[in-house]
Structures are given as C-alpha cells and as structure tokens.
Coordinates of C-alpha atoms in Angstrom, one line a residue:
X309 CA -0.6 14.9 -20.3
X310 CA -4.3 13.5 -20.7
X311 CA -3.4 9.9 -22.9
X312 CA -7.1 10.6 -24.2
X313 CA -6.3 13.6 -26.1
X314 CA -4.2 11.3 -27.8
X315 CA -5.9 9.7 -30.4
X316 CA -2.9 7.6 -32.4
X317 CA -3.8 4.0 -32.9
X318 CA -3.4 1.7 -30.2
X319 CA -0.9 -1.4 -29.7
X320 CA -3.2 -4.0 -28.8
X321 CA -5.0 -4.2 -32.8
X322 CA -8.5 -3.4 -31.6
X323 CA -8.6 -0.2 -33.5
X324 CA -8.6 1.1 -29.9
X325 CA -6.8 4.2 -29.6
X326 CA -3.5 4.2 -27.4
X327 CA -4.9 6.0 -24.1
X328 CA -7.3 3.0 -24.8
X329 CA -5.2 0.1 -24.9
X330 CA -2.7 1.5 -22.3
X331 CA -5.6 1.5 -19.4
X332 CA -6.5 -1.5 -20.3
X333 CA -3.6 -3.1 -19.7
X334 CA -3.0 -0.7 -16.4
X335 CA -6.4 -2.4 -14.8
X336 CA -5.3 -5.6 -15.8
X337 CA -1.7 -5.2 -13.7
X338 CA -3.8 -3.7 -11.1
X339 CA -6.1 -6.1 -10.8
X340 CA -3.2 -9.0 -10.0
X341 CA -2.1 -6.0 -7.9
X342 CA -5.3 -6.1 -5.6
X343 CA -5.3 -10.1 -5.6
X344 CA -1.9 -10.1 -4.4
X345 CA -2.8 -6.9 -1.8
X346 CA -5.9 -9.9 -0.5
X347 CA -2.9 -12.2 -0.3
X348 CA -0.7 -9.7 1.7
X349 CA -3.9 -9.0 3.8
X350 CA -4.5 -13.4 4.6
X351 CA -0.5 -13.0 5.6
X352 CA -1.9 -11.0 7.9
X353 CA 1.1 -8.0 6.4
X354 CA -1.3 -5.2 7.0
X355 CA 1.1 -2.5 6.5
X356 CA 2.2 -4.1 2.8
X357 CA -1.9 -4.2 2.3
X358 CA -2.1 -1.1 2.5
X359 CA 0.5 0.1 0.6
X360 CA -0.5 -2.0 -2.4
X361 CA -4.1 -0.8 -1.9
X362 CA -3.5 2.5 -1.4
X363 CA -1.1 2.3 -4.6
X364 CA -3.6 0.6 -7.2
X365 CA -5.9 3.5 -5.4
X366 CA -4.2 6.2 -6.5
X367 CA -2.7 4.3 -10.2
X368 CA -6.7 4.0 -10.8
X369 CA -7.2 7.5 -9.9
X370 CA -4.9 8.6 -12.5
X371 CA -6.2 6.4 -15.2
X372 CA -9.7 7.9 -14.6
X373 CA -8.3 11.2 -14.6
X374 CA -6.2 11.0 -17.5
X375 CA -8.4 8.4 -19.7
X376 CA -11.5 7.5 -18.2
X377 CA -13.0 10.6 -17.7
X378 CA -11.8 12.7 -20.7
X379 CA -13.2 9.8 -22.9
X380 CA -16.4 9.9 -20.9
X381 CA -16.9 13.6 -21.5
X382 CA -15.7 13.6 -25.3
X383 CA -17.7 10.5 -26.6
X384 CA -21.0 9.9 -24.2
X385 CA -21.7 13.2 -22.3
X386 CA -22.6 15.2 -25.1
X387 CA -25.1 12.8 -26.4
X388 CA -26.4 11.7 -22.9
X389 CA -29.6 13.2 -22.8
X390 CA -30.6 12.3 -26.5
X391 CA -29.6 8.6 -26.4
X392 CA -29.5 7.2 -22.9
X393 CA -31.6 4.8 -24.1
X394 CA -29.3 3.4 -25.9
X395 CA -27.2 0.0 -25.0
X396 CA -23.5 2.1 -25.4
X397 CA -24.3 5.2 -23.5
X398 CA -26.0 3.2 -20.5
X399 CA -23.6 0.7 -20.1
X400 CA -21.1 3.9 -20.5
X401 CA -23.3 5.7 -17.8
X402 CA -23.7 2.9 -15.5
X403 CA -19.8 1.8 -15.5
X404 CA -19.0 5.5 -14.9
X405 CA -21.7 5.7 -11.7
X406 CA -19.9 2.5 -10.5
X407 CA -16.7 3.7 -10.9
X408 CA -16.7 6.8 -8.9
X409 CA -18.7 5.3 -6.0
X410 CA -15.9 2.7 -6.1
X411 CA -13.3 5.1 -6.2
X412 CA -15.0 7.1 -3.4
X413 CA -15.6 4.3 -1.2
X414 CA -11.7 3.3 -1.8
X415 CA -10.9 7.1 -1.5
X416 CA -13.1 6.9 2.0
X417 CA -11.1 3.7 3.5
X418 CA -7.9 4.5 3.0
X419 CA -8.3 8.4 4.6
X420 CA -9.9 6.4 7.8
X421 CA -7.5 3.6 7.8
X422 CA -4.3 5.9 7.2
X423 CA -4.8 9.0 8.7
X424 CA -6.6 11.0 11.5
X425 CA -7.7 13.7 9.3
X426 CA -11.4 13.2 9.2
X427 CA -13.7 13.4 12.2
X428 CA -15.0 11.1 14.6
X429 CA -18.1 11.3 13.3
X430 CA -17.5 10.1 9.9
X431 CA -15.5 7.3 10.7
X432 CA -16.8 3.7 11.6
X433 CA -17.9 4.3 15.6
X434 CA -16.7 1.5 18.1
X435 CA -19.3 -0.3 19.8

C-alpha cells in the first residue's frame, strides 16, 4: 500500500494529505530514535546501536518508498525540466539528491558493519 496514492486529508490541519502528515510524524520518532541510537553508541552498547540504526534505516527506507518517492514522481518529476528554476522543484530536487546519498551511505554502513557480504575491496582497508 503506497500512503501517497492516498490522497484523503491529513490529521495534522495543514491541508497536508495523510501519507503527508503520517511521515512526518514517522521522521520525527525517528529522529529521537537516532539520538537515542548516539546515546546507546556513548554507552558504548554497540550491538543496541546497531539495531536501532539499522531499524530507523530500514523505517526511512519504507517511508521513501512508500511516500517520498511516489510524491516525488507525481508532483515535481514531471515538471522538472520546465521549472527547475523554480524555488519548490529545487528545494524538492536538492532534498531528494540528499536523501538518497544519505540513505545509500546508511544502506553502505550497515552491509559493512553487519555482514561479510561485500568484498574486501569495498570496505574501509586496515592500515
């Protein structure tokens, strides 16, 4: 179920739709989520770290999948090329660019932190 493709109003009374208001307030929890993973982390409880990490990770990666992207492609793709001039579909563009190398980068860390399935050579070499 894609929340985007969803368009009733939201519960927040922005005028936002739901899929809208329902990420936001996902980040939000996630974002105490990765302060208290730094906290776990300073505890030196690498192994609860991770888990939260990995966690907010993959939450994220379902919120971009689900609303993110979906709203990306509906409401600033199409007009990209005409407009990108335009204040909305940069900040749009820009946040989006961000967003995946973020989510890549997280994507990277916690394959090489958690697993031995990629090869030496594109993991972090020991010196």
């Amino acid at each position: 179920m894609l929340l985007a493709f969803f368009p009733m109003k939201g519960f927040l009374g922005t005028g936002a739709t739901f899929g809208a208001d329902l990420n936001l307030v996902v980040q939000l929890i996630m974002g105490v989520a990765l302060l208290e993973g730094a906290v776990l982390a300073k505890q030196k409880r690498y192994t609860a770290h991770g888990i939260c990490q990995t966690t907010v990770l993959l939450l994220n990666l379902l919120m971009i999948g689900s609303v993110m992207w979906p709203s990306f492609q509906q409401q600033v793709k199409p007009a990209l090329s005409r407009v990108l001039r335009k204040r909305y579909y940069e900040v749009a563009t820009i946040h989006a660019v961000l967003g995946i190398a973020a989510e890549l980068l997280g994507l990277y860390i916690v394959v090489v932190a958690g697993t031995n399935v990629l090869p030496q050579w594109l993991r972090r070499s020991e010196e």
